[in-house]
CSV table of C-alpha atoms in Angstrom, one decimal:
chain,number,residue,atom,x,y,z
A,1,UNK,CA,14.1,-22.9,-18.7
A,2,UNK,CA,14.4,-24.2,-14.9
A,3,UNK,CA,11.6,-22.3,-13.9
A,4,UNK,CA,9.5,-23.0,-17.1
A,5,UNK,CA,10.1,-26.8,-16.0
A,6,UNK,CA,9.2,-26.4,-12.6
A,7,UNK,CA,6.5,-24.4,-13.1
A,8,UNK,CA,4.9,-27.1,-15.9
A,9,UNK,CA,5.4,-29.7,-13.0
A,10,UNK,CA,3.6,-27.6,-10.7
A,11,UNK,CA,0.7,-27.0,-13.1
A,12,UNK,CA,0.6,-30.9,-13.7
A,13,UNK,CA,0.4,-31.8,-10.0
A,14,UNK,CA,-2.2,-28.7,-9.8
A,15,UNK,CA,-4.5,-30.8,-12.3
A,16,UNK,CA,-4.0,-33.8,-10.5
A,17,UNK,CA,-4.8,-33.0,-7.1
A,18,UNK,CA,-7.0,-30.6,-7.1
A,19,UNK,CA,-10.3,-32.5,-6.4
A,20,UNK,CA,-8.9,-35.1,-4.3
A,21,UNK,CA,-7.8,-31.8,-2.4
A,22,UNK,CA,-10.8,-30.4,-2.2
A,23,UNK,CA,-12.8,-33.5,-1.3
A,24,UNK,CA,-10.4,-33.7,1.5
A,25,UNK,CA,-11.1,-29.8,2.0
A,26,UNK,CA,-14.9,-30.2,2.2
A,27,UNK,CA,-14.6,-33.3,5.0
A,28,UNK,CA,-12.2,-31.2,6.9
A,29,UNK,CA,-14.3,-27.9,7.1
A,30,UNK,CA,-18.0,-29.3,5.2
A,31,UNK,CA,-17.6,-25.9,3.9
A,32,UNK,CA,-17.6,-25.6,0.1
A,33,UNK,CA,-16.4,-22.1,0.1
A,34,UNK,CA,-14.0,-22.3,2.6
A,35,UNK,CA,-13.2,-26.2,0.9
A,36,UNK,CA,-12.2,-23.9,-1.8
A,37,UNK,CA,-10.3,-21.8,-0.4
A,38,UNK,CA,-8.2,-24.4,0.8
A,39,UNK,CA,-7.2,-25.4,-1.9
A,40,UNK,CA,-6.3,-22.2,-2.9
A,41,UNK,CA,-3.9,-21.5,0.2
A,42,UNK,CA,-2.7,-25.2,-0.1
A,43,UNK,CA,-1.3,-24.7,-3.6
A,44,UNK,CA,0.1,-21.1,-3.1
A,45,UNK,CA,2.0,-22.4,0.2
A,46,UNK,CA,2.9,-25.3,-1.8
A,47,UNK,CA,4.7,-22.9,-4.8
A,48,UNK,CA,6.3,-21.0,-1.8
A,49,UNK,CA,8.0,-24.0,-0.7
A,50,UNK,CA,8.4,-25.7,-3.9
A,51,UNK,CA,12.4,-26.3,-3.3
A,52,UNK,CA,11.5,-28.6,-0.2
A,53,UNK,CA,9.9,-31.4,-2.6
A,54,UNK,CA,12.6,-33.7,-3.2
A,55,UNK,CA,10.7,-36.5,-4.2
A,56,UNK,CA,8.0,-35.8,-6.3
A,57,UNK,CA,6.5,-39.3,-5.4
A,58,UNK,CA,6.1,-37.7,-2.2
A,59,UNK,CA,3.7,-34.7,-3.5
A,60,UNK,CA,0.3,-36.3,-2.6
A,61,UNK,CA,1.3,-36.6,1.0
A,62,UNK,CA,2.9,-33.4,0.8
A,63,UNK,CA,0.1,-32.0,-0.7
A,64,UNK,CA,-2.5,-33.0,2.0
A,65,UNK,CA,0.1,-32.3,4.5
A,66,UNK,CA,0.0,-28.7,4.0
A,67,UNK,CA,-4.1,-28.1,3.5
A,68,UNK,CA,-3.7,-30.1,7.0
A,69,UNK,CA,-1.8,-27.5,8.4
A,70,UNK,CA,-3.2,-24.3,6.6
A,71,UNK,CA,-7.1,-25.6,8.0
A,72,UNK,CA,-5.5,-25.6,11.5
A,73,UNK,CA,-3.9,-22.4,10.6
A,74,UNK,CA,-6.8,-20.6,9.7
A,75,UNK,CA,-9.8,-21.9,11.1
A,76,UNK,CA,-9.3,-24.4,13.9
A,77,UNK,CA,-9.1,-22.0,17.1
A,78,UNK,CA,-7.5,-25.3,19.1
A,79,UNK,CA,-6.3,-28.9,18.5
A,80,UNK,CA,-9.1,-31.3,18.1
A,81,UNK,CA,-8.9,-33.8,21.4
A,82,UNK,CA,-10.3,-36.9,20.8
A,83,UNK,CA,-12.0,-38.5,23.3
A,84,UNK,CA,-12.1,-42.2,22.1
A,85,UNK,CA,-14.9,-43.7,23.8
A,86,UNK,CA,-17.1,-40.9,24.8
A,87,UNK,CA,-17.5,-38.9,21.3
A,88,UNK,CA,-18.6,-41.7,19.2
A,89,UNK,CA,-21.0,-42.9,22.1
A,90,UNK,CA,-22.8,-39.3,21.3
A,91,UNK,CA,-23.5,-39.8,17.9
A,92,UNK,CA,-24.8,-44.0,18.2
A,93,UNK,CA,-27.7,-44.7,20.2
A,94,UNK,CA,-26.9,-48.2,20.6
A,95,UNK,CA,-30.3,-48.9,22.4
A,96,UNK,CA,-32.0,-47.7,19.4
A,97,UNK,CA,-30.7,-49.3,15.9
A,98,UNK,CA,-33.4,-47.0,14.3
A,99,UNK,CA,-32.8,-43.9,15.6
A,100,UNK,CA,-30.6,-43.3,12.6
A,101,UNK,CA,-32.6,-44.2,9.5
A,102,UNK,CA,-32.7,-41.4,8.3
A,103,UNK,CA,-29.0,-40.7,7.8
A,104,UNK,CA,-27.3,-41.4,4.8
A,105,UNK,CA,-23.9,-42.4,4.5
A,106,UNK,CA,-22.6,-38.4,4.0
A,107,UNK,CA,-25.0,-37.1,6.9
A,108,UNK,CA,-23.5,-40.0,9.2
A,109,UNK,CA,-19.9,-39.2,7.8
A,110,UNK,CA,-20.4,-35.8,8.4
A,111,UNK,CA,-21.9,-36.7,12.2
A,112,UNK,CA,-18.8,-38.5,13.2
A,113,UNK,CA,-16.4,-36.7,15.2
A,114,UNK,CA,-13.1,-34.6,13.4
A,115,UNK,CA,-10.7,-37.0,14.8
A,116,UNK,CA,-12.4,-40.6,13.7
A,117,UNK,CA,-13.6,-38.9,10.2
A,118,UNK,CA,-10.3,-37.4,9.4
A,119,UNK,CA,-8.3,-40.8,9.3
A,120,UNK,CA,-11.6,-42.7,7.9
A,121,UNK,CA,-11.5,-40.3,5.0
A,122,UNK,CA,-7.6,-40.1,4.3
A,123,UNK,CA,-8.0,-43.6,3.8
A,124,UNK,CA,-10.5,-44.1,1.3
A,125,UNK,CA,-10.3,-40.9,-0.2
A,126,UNK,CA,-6.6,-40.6,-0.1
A,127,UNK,CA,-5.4,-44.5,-0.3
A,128,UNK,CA,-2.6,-43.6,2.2
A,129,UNK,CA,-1.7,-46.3,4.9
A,130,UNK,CA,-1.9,-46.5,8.2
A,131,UNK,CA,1.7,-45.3,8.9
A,132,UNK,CA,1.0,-42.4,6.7
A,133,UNK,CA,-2.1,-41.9,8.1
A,134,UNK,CA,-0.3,-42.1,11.5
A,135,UNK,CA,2.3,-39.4,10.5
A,136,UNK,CA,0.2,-37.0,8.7
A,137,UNK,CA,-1.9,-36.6,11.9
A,138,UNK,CA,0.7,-37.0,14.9
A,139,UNK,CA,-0.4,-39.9,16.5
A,140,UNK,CA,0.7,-43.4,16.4
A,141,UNK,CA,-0.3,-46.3,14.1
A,142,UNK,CA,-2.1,-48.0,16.1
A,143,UNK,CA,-4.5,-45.1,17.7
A,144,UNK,CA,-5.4,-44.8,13.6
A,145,UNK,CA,-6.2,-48.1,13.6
A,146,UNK,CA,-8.4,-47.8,16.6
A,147,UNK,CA,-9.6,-44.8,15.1
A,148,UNK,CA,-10.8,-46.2,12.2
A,149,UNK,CA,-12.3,-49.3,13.2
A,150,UNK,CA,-14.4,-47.7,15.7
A,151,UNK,CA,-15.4,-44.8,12.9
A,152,UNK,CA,-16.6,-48.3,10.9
A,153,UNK,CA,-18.1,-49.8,13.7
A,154,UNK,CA,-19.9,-46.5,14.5
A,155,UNK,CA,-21.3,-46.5,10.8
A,156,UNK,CA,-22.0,-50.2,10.3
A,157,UNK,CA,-24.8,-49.6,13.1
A,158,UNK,CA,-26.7,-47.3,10.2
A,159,UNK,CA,-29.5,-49.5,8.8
A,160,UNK,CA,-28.8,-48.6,5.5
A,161,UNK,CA,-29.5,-45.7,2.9
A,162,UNK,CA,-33.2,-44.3,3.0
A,163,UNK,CA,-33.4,-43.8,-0.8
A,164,UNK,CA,-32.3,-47.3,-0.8
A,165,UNK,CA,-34.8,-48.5,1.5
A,166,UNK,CA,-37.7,-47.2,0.0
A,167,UNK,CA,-37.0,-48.4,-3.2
A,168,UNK,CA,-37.5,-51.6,-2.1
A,169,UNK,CA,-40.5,-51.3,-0.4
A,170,UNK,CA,-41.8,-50.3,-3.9
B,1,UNK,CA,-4.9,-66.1,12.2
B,2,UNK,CA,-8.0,-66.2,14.3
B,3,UNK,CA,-11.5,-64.5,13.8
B,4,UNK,CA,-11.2,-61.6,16.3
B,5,UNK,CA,-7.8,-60.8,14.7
B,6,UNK,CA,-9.3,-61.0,11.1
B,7,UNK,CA,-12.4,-58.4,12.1
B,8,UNK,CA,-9.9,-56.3,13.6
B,9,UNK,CA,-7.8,-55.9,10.5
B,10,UNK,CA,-10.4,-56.0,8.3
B,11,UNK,CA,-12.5,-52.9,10.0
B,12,UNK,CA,-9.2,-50.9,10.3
B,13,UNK,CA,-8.2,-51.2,6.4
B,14,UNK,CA,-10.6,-53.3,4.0
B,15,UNK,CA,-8.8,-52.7,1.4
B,16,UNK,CA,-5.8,-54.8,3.2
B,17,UNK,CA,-5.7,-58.5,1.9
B,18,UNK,CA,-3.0,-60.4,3.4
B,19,UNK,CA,-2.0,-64.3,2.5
B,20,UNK,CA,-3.5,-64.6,6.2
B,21,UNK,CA,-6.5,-63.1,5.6
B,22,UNK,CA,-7.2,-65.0,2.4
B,23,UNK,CA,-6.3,-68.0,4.4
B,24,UNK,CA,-8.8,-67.7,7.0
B,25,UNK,CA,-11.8,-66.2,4.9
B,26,UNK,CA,-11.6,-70.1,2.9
B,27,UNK,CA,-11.5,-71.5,6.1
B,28,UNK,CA,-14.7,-69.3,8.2
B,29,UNK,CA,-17.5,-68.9,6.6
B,30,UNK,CA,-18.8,-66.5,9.1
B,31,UNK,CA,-15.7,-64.0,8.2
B,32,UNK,CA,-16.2,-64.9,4.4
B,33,UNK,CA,-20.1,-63.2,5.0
B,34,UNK,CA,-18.1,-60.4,6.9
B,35,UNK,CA,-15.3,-59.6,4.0
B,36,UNK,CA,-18.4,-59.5,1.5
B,37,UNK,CA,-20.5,-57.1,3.4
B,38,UNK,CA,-17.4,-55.1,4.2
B,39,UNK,CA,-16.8,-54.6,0.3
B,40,UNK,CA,-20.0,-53.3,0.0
B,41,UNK,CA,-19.8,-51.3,2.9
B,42,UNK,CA,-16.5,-50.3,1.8
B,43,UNK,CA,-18.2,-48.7,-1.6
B,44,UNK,CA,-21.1,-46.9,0.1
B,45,UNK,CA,-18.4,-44.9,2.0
B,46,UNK,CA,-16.2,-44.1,-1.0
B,47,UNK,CA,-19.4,-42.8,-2.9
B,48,UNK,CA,-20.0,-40.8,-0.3
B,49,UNK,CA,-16.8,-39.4,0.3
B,50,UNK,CA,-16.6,-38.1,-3.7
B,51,UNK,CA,-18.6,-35.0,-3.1
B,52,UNK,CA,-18.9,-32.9,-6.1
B,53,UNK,CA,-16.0,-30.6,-7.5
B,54,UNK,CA,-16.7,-27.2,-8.3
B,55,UNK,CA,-16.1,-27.1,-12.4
B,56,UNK,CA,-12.5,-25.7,-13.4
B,57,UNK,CA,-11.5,-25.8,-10.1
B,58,UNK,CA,-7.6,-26.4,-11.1
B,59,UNK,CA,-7.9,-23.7,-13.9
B,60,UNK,CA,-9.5,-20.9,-10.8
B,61,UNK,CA,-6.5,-22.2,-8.5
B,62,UNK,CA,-3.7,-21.7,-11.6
B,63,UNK,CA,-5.1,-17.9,-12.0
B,64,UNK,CA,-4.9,-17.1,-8.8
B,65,UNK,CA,-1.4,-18.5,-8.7
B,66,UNK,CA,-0.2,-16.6,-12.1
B,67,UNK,CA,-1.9,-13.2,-10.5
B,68,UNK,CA,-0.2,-13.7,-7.5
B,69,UNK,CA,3.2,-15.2,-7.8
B,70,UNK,CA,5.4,-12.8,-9.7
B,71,UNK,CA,7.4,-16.0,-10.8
B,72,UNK,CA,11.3,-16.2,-10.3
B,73,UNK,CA,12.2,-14.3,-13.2
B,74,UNK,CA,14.7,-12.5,-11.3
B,75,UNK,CA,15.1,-8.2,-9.9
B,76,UNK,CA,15.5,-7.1,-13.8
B,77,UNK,CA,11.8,-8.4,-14.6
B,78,UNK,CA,10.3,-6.8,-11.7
B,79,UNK,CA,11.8,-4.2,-11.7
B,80,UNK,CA,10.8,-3.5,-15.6
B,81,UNK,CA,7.3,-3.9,-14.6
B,82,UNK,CA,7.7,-1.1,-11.6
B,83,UNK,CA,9.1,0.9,-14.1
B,84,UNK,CA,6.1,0.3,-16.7
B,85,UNK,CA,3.2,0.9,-13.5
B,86,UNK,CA,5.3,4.0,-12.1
B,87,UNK,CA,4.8,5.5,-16.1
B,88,UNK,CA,1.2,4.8,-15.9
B,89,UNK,CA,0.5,5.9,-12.8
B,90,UNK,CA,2.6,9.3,-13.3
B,91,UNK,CA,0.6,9.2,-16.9
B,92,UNK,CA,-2.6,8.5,-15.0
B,93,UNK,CA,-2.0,11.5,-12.2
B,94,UNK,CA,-1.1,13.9,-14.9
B,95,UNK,CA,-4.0,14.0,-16.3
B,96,UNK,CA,-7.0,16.9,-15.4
B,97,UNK,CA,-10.3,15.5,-13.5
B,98,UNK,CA,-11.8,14.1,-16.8
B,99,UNK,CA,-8.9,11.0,-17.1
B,100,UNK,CA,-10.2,9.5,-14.2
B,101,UNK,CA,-12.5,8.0,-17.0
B,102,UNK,CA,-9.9,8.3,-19.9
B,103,UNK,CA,-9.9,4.3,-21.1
B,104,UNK,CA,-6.4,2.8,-21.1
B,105,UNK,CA,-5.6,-0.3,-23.0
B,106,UNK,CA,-4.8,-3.7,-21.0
B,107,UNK,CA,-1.5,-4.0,-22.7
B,108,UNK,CA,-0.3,-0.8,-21.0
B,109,UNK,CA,-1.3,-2.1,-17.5
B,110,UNK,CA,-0.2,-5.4,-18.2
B,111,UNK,CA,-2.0,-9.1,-17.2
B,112,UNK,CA,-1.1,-8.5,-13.6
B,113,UNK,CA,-3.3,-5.4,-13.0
B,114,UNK,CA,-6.5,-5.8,-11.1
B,115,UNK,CA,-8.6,-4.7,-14.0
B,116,UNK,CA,-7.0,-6.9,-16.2
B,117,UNK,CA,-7.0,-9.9,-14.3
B,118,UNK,CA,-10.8,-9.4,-13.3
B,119,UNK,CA,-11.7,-9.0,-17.4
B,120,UNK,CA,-9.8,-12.3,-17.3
B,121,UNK,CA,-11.5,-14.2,-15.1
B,122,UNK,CA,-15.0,-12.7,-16.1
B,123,UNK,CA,-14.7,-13.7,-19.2
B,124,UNK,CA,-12.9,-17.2,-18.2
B,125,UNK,CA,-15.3,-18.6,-15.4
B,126,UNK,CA,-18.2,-16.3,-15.0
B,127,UNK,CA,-20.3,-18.5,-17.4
B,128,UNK,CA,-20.0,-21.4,-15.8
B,129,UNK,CA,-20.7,-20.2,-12.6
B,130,UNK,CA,-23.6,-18.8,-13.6
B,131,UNK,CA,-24.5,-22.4,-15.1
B,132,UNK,CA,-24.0,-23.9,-11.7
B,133,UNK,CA,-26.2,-21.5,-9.8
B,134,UNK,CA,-24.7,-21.7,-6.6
B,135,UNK,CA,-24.8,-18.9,-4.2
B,136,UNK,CA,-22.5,-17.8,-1.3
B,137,UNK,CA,-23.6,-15.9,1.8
B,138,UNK,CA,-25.7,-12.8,1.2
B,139,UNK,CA,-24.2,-11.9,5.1
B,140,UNK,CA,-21.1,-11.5,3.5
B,141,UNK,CA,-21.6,-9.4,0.7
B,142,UNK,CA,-23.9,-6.9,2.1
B,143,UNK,CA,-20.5,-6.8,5.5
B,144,UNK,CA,-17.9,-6.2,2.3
B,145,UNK,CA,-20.4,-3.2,0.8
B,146,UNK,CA,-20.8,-1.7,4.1
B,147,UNK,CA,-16.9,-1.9,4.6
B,148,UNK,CA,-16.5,-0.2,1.9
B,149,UNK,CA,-18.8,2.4,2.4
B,150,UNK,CA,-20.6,1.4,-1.0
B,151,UNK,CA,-24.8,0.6,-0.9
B,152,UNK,CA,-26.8,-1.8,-3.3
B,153,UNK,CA,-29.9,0.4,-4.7
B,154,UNK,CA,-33.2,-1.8,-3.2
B,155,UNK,CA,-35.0,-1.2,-6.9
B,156,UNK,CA,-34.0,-2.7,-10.0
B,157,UNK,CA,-31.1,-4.6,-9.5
B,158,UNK,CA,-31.1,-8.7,-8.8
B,159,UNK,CA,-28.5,-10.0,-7.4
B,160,UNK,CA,-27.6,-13.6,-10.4
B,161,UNK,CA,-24.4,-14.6,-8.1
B,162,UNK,CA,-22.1,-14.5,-4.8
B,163,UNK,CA,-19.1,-16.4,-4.4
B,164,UNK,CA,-15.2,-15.7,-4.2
B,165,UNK,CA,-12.6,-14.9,-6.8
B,166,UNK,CA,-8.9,-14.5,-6.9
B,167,UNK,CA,-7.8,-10.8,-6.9
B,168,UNK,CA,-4.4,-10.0,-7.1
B,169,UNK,CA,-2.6,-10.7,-3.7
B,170,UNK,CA,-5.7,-12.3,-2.4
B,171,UNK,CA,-9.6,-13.0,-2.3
B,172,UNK,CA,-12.5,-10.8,-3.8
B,173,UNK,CA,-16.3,-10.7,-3.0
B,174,UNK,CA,-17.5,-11.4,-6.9
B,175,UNK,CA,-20.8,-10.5,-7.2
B,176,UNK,CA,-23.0,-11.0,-10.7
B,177,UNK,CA,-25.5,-8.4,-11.1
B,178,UNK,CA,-28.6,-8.2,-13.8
B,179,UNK,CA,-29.5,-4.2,-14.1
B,180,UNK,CA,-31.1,-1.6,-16.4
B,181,UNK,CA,-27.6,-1.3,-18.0
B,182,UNK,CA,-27.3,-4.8,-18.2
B,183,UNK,CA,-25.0,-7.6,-16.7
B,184,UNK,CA,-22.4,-6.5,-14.1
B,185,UNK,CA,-19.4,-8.0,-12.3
B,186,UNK,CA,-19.1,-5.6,-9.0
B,187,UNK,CA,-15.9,-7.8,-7.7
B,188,UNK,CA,-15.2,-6.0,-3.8
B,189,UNK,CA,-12.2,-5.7,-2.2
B,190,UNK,CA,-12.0,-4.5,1.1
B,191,UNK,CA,-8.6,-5.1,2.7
B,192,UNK,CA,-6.6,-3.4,-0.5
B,193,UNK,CA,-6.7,-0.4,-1.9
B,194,UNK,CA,-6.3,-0.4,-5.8
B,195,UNK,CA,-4.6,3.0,-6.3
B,196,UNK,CA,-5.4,4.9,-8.7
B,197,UNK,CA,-8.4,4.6,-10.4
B,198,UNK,CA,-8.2,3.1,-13.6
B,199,UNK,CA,-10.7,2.4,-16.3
B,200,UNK,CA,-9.2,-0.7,-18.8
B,201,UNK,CA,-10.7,-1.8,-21.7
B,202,UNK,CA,-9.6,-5.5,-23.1
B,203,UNK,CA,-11.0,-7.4,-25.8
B,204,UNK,CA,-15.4,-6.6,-25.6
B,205,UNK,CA,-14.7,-5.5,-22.0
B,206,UNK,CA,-14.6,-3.0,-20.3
B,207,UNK,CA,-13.7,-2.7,-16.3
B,208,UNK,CA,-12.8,-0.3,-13.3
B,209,UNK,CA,-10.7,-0.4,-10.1
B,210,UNK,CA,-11.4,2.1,-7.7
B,211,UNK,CA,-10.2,2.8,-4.4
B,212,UNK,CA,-12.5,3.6,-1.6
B,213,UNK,CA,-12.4,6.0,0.9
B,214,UNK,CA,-12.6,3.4,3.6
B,215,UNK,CA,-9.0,1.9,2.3
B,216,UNK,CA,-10.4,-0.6,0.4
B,217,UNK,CA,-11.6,-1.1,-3.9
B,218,UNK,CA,-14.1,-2.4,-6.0
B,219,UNK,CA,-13.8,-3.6,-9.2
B,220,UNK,CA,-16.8,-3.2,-11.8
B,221,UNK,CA,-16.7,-5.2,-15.4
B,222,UNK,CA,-19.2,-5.2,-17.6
B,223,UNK,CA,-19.5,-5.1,-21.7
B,224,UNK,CA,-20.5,-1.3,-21.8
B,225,UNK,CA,-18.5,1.6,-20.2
B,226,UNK,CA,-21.5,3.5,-20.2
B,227,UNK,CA,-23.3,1.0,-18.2
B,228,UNK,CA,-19.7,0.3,-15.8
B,229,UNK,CA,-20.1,4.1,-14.8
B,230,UNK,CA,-23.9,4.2,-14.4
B,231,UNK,CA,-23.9,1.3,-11.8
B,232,UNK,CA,-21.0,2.7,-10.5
B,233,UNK,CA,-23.6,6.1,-9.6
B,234,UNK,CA,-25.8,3.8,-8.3
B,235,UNK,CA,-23.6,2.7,-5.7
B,236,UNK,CA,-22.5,5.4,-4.4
């Protein structure tokens, strides 16, 4: 009866998360396959270890936690080192405010480096704070702040969605 | 709270709105302008950031988990269902040359079997991948036959889908075919070795799990066990 319990709990947090995982998933890797697969791994680590959540108000974090981790298991070969000026300097031509028109908001996400997209998108995607943010990724709270409002800064410089634009000019 | 500390908070966490920050934004009319734009900024971001999900996503990811785990119902249960697959494999061995294609019923193999499970999940998600029409990596089909030591005839088969599917302890190539015998599910397994072969039949289908000589399987389902072994030939 136990397991039968536990294992209704873990089916319920399996409907709940799974697309907010794999969102997640596809920003890590911008995979969909491998996004999938994620997921996958993510909820069959997350049944090994089922005894170590104690607080089930705790299972988002958890959750992303440990699709963190697998990605860096499987597919990163190193850490990602952020270099906080230079990277974002490489994708913004500041000289030229039109050099990006024709990005849209995913091809710019997708352009901005791991380690300013990653908090950016645990953010809005996830709602956590910057503390969490801070803990999930092993850096302090206020390099995720820096993080993030450069990441804004970087995308506020796009002139706005094409489709958009040329709707207008209709 | 002044202006440079209000556009630092409010490009770190938008969402954030603080007694403070209401405060100011009555009082600065140029920070009111910012919050505004940042709400819409805000959105176009979160669109953006909702990419599609792959239909019955959480019902492929709860399969995979009920092939794989074998639960926590204690030795006694496992060790009943080594006793059932050591009967049908010494029932399956027995046999002369012609039971390699003798049809066993699912419920001797049980849900967990690779045959069984692959029926399962044929019959559970195939049509609405199909309905999607998205495609994985030709690349990585053709590396799994060749690994396998199994070839795709050039004439008369089209290739409907690619993409991954659970297999018990781990990931298959799942592969939709359209051929002269009709629709088949080749599923390929290359890192396990599904020993021995077994032809199932379960409810209007019918499926095989062979081992290959290179140390790997392949699984075959389709609706016909006349048109499982002919694409079986084929491949070979």
């Amino acid at each position: 009866m136990l397991f039968e319990s536990e294992k209704s709990k873990f089916e319920t947090l399996v409907k709940a998360y799974s697309p907010e995982l794999y969102r997640y998933a596809y920003w890590r890797c911008r995979d969909r396959f491998v996004a999938e697969d994620l997921v996958q791994e993510t909820f069959t680590r997350a049944w090994q270890a089922w005894e170590k959540l104690r607080d089930e108000k705790a299972a988002k974090s958890w959750l992303y936690t440990i699709l963190r981790n697998e990605h860096a298991r499987l597919y990163e070969g190193k850490r990602i080192e952020v270099d906080e000026a230079q990277e974002l300097d490489e994708i913004v031509d500041t000289s030229n405010p039109g050099a990006y028109e024709s990005f849209e908001m995913s091809d710019m996400l997708k352009a901005l480096p791991p380690g300013y997209r990653e908090p950016l998108v645990l953010q809005v995607l996830g709602g956590f704070s910057c503390a969490e943010i801070a803990s999930m990724m092993n850096i302090s709270e206020g390099a995720v702040m820096t993080r993030l409002t450069r990441a804004r800064l970087a995308l506020r410089k796009m002139p706005g969605p094409v489709t958009a634009r040329r709707m207008k000019a209709r | 709270m002044n202006c440079f500390e209000f556009r630092r908070r409010i490009l770190a966490n938008p969402r954030e709105k603080t007694r403070e920050q209401e405060q100011h934004v009555s009082e600065c009319a140029a920070c009111a302008n910012l919050a505004k734009e940042m709400e819409n900024f805000e959105a176009r971001i979160h669109d953006a950031v909702l990419v599609p999900v792959p239909e019955a996503l959480a019902e492929r990811v709860l399969l995979r988990h009920k092939i794989r785990s074998p639960g926590r119902l204690g030795v006694w249960a496992i060790a009943a269902s080594l006793m059932v697959a050591l009967a049908v494999v010494i029932q399956l061995y027995r046999g002369a040359a012609d039971d390699e294609n003798r049809v066993v019923a699912a419920a001797v193999l049980g849900d967990n079997h690779p045959a069984v499970a692959a029926i399962s999940y044929v019959l559970d998600h195939e049509p609405q991948l199909l309905k999607e029409g998205r495609s994985g990596d030709p690349a990585v089909m053709r590396s799994a036959l060749t690994r396998l030591g199994l070839a795709l005839p050039a004439n008369g088969i089209t290739v409907r889908y690619l993409g991954k599917c659970p297999v018990v302890g781990g990931t298959g190539e799942h592969v939709v075919l359209q051929t002269p015998f009709g629709h088949v599910t080749l599923i390929l397994v290359p890192d396990q070795m599904f020993a021995p072969r077994v032809v199932v039949a379960d409810r209007t289908m019918t499926a095989v799990a062979s081992p290959t000589r290179t140390g790997g399987s392949y699984i075959l389902v389709s609706d016909s066990l006349t048109s499982v072994r002919q694409i079986e030939k084929m491949l070979m």
